[in-house]
């Protein structure tokens, strides 16, 4: 008996039309649909008149369910894994099952489709050539701030998932740690009725969120610009002025240029511009 196939199927993140024909075919023809929550996914399956048997596969039963599902795959059954919304494994369960499938030489086939982070990045208006997906930040502020400090000098675009009741705290921390002027885009309720995509410097984005309680509701992705040459400069202005107050200008510029890997002449020009302001 040859092994069955494990399909990783993306489902909509709000708008039920965002599902591919291929995903519907796979969900119809699989022997089992493994769902993060059978009731949530039942609504989607009912909507598309799909009667395939379902089983629960989530964070809390992954240890016990993974070997059972692998056994079924080895017995020739095909399984479609879905999560509550979007692409499985992206801040959602599935990793242990996919890893086990590879270990048992079971074919894994992705059925691509909706994913909130990809949708957000595509509409954020921030550089998309290099980016990192950071998932959810820690809920506790100390841990969150520590992690943001680690991310501060990264130059690629950063993508975060965030819970609505923490968005205000999170953007506050980002404005303090990354700087008020760092550009960010709030992508809220993507594909749904109240979809909002707002790109502003962090301090203005915070005001936008705090002035409208609706912006603290629903599902959201925050896309944040990486450290740019411009933001590096904003950060070093204060150091440069402070050092130039204590040391000869050339010495002060030399230190800043060395630490930040910039040209001395560039830093010197900046100092002159700041002093002339
Ligand atoms: N697997 C999903 C995916 O492919 O995007 C992500 C699941 S994760 C548990 C849920 C988080 O994804 C939400 O808290 C939110 O940050 C983001 N998200 C999901 N749907 C969204 C939507 N329609 N608009 C904005 N963000 C969404």
Coordinates of C-alpha atoms and ligand atoms in Angstrom, one line a residue:
X1 CA 0.0 0.0 0.0
X2 CA 1.5 3.3 -1.0
X3 CA 1.4 6.3 1.4
X4 CA -1.3 8.9 1.1
X5 CA -0.6 12.6 0.7
X6 CA -0.6 15.3 3.3
X7 CA -2.1 18.5 1.8
X8 CA -1.5 21.8 3.6
X9 CA -4.5 23.8 2.5
X10 CA -4.9 27.6 2.8
X11 CA -8.4 28.8 3.6
X12 CA -9.9 32.4 3.6
X13 CA -8.9 35.0 6.3
X14 CA -12.3 36.7 6.2
X15 CA -13.8 36.8 2.7
X16 CA -15.1 33.3 2.0
X17 CA -14.5 33.8 -1.8
X18 CA -10.7 33.8 -1.1
X19 CA -10.3 30.0 -1.6
X20 CA -8.9 28.4 -4.7
X21 CA -10.7 25.9 -6.9
X22 CA -7.8 23.5 -6.2
X23 CA -8.3 23.9 -2.4
X24 CA -12.0 23.0 -2.8
X25 CA -11.1 20.0 -4.9
X26 CA -8.6 18.8 -2.3
X27 CA -11.0 19.3 0.6
X28 CA -13.7 17.4 -1.3
X29 CA -11.6 14.5 -2.2
X30 CA -9.4 14.0 0.9
X31 CA -10.2 11.2 3.2
X32 CA -9.9 13.4 6.2
X33 CA -9.8 17.1 6.9
X34 CA -7.7 17.8 10.0
X35 CA -9.0 21.1 11.4
X36 CA -7.6 23.4 14.2
X37 CA -11.3 23.7 15.3
X38 CA -13.9 21.5 13.7
X39 CA -16.7 23.9 14.5
X40 CA -15.0 26.9 12.9
X41 CA -14.0 24.9 9.8
X42 CA -17.4 23.2 9.7
X43 CA -18.9 26.6 8.7
X44 CA -16.5 26.9 5.8
X45 CA -17.0 23.3 4.7
X46 CA -20.8 23.7 5.0
X47 CA -20.7 26.9 2.9
X48 CA -19.0 24.9 0.1
X49 CA -21.1 21.7 0.6
X50 CA -18.1 19.7 1.5
X51 CA -18.9 16.5 3.5
X52 CA -15.5 15.1 4.1
X53 CA -14.9 13.7 7.6
X54 CA -13.1 16.0 10.0
X55 CA -10.8 15.5 12.9
X56 CA -9.3 18.0 15.4
X57 CA -5.6 18.8 15.1
X58 CA -4.4 21.7 17.3
X59 CA -1.7 22.8 19.5
X60 CA -3.0 20.9 22.5
X61 CA -3.4 17.5 20.9
X62 CA -0.6 17.6 18.3
X63 CA 1.6 15.2 20.4
X64 CA -1.1 12.5 20.5
X65 CA -2.7 13.2 17.1
X66 CA 0.5 13.4 15.0
X67 CA 1.3 9.6 15.1
X68 CA -2.3 8.7 14.5
X69 CA -2.5 10.9 11.4
X70 CA 0.8 9.5 10.2
X71 CA -0.5 6.0 10.6
X72 CA -3.5 6.9 8.5
X73 CA -1.3 8.4 5.8
X74 CA 0.9 5.3 5.8
X75 CA -2.4 3.3 5.4
X76 CA -2.9 5.2 2.1
X77 CA -5.4 7.8 3.2
X78 CA -5.0 11.4 2.2
X79 CA -5.3 14.2 4.7
X80 CA -6.0 17.9 4.2
X81 CA -4.7 20.1 7.0
X82 CA -6.5 23.4 7.5
X83 CA -6.4 26.0 10.3
X84 CA -9.1 28.4 11.5
X85 CA -8.1 31.0 8.8
X86 CA -5.3 31.4 6.3
X87 CA -2.3 29.2 5.8
X88 CA -1.6 26.4 8.3
X89 CA 1.8 26.6 10.2
X90 CA 1.9 30.4 9.9
X91 CA 1.4 31.2 13.6
X92 CA -0.9 28.2 13.5
X93 CA -0.6 24.4 14.2
X94 CA 0.9 21.9 11.7
X95 CA 4.6 22.0 12.1
X96 CA 4.9 18.7 14.0
X97 CA 2.7 16.9 11.5
X98 CA 4.6 18.2 8.5
X99 CA 8.0 17.4 10.1
X100 CA 6.7 13.9 10.9
X101 CA 5.4 13.4 7.4
X102 CA 8.9 14.2 6.0
X103 CA 10.5 11.8 8.5
X104 CA 8.2 9.0 7.2
X105 CA 8.7 9.8 3.5
X106 CA 5.1 11.0 3.1
X107 CA 4.5 13.5 0.3
X108 CA 3.5 17.0 1.6
X109 CA 1.7 19.3 -0.9
X110 CA 1.0 22.9 -0.2
X111 CA -2.3 24.3 -1.6
X112 CA -1.5 27.9 -1.5
X113 CA -3.8 30.8 -0.8
X114 CA -4.7 33.5 1.8
X115 CA -2.2 34.4 4.4
X116 CA -2.6 37.6 6.4
X117 CA 1.1 38.5 6.5
X118 CA 1.5 38.2 2.7
X119 CA -1.7 40.2 2.1
X120 CA -0.5 42.9 4.5
X121 CA 3.0 43.1 3.0
X122 CA 1.6 43.3 -0.5
X123 CA -0.5 46.4 0.4
X124 CA 1.7 48.1 3.1
X125 CA 3.7 50.4 0.8
X126 CA 6.9 49.4 2.5
X127 CA 9.9 47.7 0.9
X128 CA 9.0 44.1 0.1
X129 CA 12.3 42.9 -1.4
X130 CA 13.6 41.8 2.0
X131 CA 11.4 41.2 5.0
X132 CA 11.1 39.1 8.2
X133 CA 7.9 37.7 9.6
X134 CA 8.1 38.0 13.4
X135 CA 4.8 36.4 14.4
X136 CA 3.3 37.6 17.7
X137 CA 5.3 39.7 20.1
X138 CA 5.3 38.7 23.8
X139 CA 2.2 39.9 25.7
X140 CA 4.3 41.1 28.7
X141 CA 5.7 44.6 28.1
X142 CA 9.2 43.9 29.4
X143 CA 9.7 40.9 27.2
X144 CA 8.2 42.8 24.2
X145 CA 10.5 45.8 24.7
X146 CA 13.5 43.6 25.0
X147 CA 12.7 41.9 21.7
X148 CA 12.0 45.2 20.0
X149 CA 15.4 46.4 21.2
X150 CA 16.9 43.3 19.4
X151 CA 15.0 44.1 16.2
X152 CA 15.7 47.9 16.3
X153 CA 18.7 47.9 13.8
X154 CA 17.4 45.4 11.4
X155 CA 17.2 46.9 7.9
X156 CA 14.5 44.7 6.3
X157 CA 10.8 45.3 6.7
X158 CA 9.4 43.6 9.8
X159 CA 5.9 42.0 9.9
X160 CA 4.1 41.4 13.2
X161 CA 0.8 39.8 14.1
X162 CA -0.8 41.6 17.0
X163 CA -3.9 41.2 19.2
X164 CA -6.4 44.2 19.1
X165 CA -6.2 44.8 22.9
X166 CA -2.4 45.2 22.7
X167 CA -2.0 47.2 19.5
X168 CA -1.8 50.6 21.3
X169 CA 0.8 49.4 23.8
X170 CA 2.7 47.7 21.0
X171 CA 2.9 50.8 18.8
X172 CA 3.8 52.9 21.8
X173 CA 6.8 50.6 22.5
X174 CA 7.8 50.7 18.8
X175 CA 7.6 54.5 18.6
X176 CA 9.9 54.7 21.7
X177 CA 12.3 52.0 20.6
X178 CA 12.4 52.4 16.8
X179 CA 11.8 56.1 16.9
X180 CA 8.7 58.3 16.2
X181 CA 9.5 58.7 12.6
X182 CA 9.8 55.1 11.5
X183 CA 7.1 54.3 8.9
X184 CA 4.6 51.6 9.7
X185 CA 1.4 50.3 8.2
X186 CA -1.6 48.9 10.1
X187 CA -3.4 46.3 8.1
X188 CA -6.7 45.6 9.9
X189 CA -9.6 43.3 9.0
X190 CA -8.1 42.3 5.7
X191 CA -10.6 41.1 3.1
X192 CA -13.5 42.0 5.4
X193 CA -16.1 44.8 5.5
X194 CA -14.0 47.1 7.7
X195 CA -10.7 46.5 6.1
X196 CA -8.3 49.4 7.0
X197 CA -4.8 49.9 5.6
X198 CA -3.1 52.9 7.1
X199 CA 0.5 53.9 6.6
X200 CA 2.0 56.6 8.9
X201 CA 5.1 57.3 11.0
X202 CA 4.8 55.4 14.2
X203 CA 3.9 58.3 16.4
X204 CA 1.1 59.4 14.0
X205 CA -0.1 55.8 13.7
X206 CA -0.4 55.7 17.5
X207 CA -2.5 58.8 17.5
X208 CA -4.7 57.4 14.7
X209 CA -5.2 54.2 16.7
X210 CA -5.8 55.9 20.0
X211 CA -8.3 58.4 18.6
X212 CA -10.6 55.8 17.1
X213 CA -11.6 52.8 19.3
X214 CA -12.6 50.9 16.1
X215 CA -8.9 50.7 15.2
X216 CA -8.4 48.6 18.4
X217 CA -10.8 46.0 17.2
X218 CA -10.6 43.0 14.9
X219 CA -7.6 41.2 13.4
X220 CA -4.5 43.1 12.6
X221 CA -1.0 42.9 11.0
X222 CA 1.6 45.6 11.6
X223 CA 4.2 46.1 8.9
X224 CA 7.1 48.2 10.1
X225 CA 9.9 49.7 8.0
X226 CA 13.4 48.5 8.7
X227 CA 16.1 50.8 9.9
X228 CA 16.9 53.1 7.0
X229 CA 19.8 55.4 6.4
X230 CA 17.5 58.3 7.2
X231 CA 16.4 56.7 10.6
X232 CA 20.0 55.9 11.5
X233 CA 20.7 59.6 10.9
X234 CA 17.8 60.7 13.1
X235 CA 19.2 58.5 15.9
X236 CA 22.8 59.7 15.6
X237 CA 22.0 63.4 15.4
X238 CA 21.6 63.6 19.2
X239 CA 24.9 61.7 19.8
X240 CA 26.7 63.8 17.3
X241 CA 25.6 67.1 18.9
X242 CA 26.4 65.8 22.4
X243 CA 29.9 64.6 21.4
X244 CA 30.6 67.8 19.4
X245 CA 29.7 69.8 22.6
X246 CA 32.6 68.0 24.4
X247 CA 35.1 67.2 21.8
X248 CA 36.7 68.9 18.8
X249 CA 34.3 68.5 15.8
X250 CA 36.6 66.3 13.8
X251 CA 37.1 64.0 16.7
X252 CA 33.3 63.8 17.4
X253 CA 32.6 63.1 13.7
X254 CA 35.3 60.4 13.6
X255 CA 33.8 58.6 16.6
X256 CA 30.2 58.6 15.1
X257 CA 31.5 57.6 11.7
X258 CA 33.5 54.7 13.1
X259 CA 30.7 53.4 15.3
X260 CA 28.1 53.6 12.5
X261 CA 30.3 52.6 9.6
X262 CA 29.7 56.0 7.8
X263 CA 32.0 58.3 5.9
X264 CA 33.6 60.9 8.1
X265 CA 32.9 63.6 5.6
X266 CA 29.2 62.7 5.5
X267 CA 29.0 63.0 9.3
X268 CA 30.9 66.3 9.3
X269 CA 28.5 67.7 6.7
X270 CA 25.6 66.6 8.9
X271 CA 27.1 68.3 12.0
X272 CA 27.5 71.5 10.0
X273 CA 23.8 71.3 8.9
X274 CA 22.7 70.6 12.5
X275 CA 24.7 73.5 13.8
X276 CA 23.3 75.8 11.2
X277 CA 19.7 74.9 12.0
Ligands
LIG1 N1 -2.5 31.3 9.7 C1 -3.0 32.7 9.6 C2 -2.4 33.3 8.3 O1 -2.1 32.6 7.4 O2 -2.3 34.5 8.3 C3 -2.6 33.4 10.8 C4 -3.2 32.9 12.1 S1 -2.8 33.7 13.6 C5 -3.4 32.6 14.8 C6 -4.1 35.0 13.6 C7 -3.5 36.4 13.4 O3 -3.3 36.6 12.0 C8 -4.4 37.5 13.8 O4 -4.3 37.8 15.2 C9 -3.9 38.6 13.0 O5 -2.7 39.2 13.5 C10 -3.6 37.9 11.7 N2 -4.8 37.9 10.8 C11 -5.6 36.8 10.5 N3 -6.6 37.2 9.7 C12 -6.5 38.6 9.5 C13 -7.2 39.5 8.8 N4 -8.3 39.2 8.1 N5 -6.7 40.8 8.8 C14 -5.6 41.2 9.5 N6 -4.9 40.3 10.2 C15 -5.3 39.0 10.2

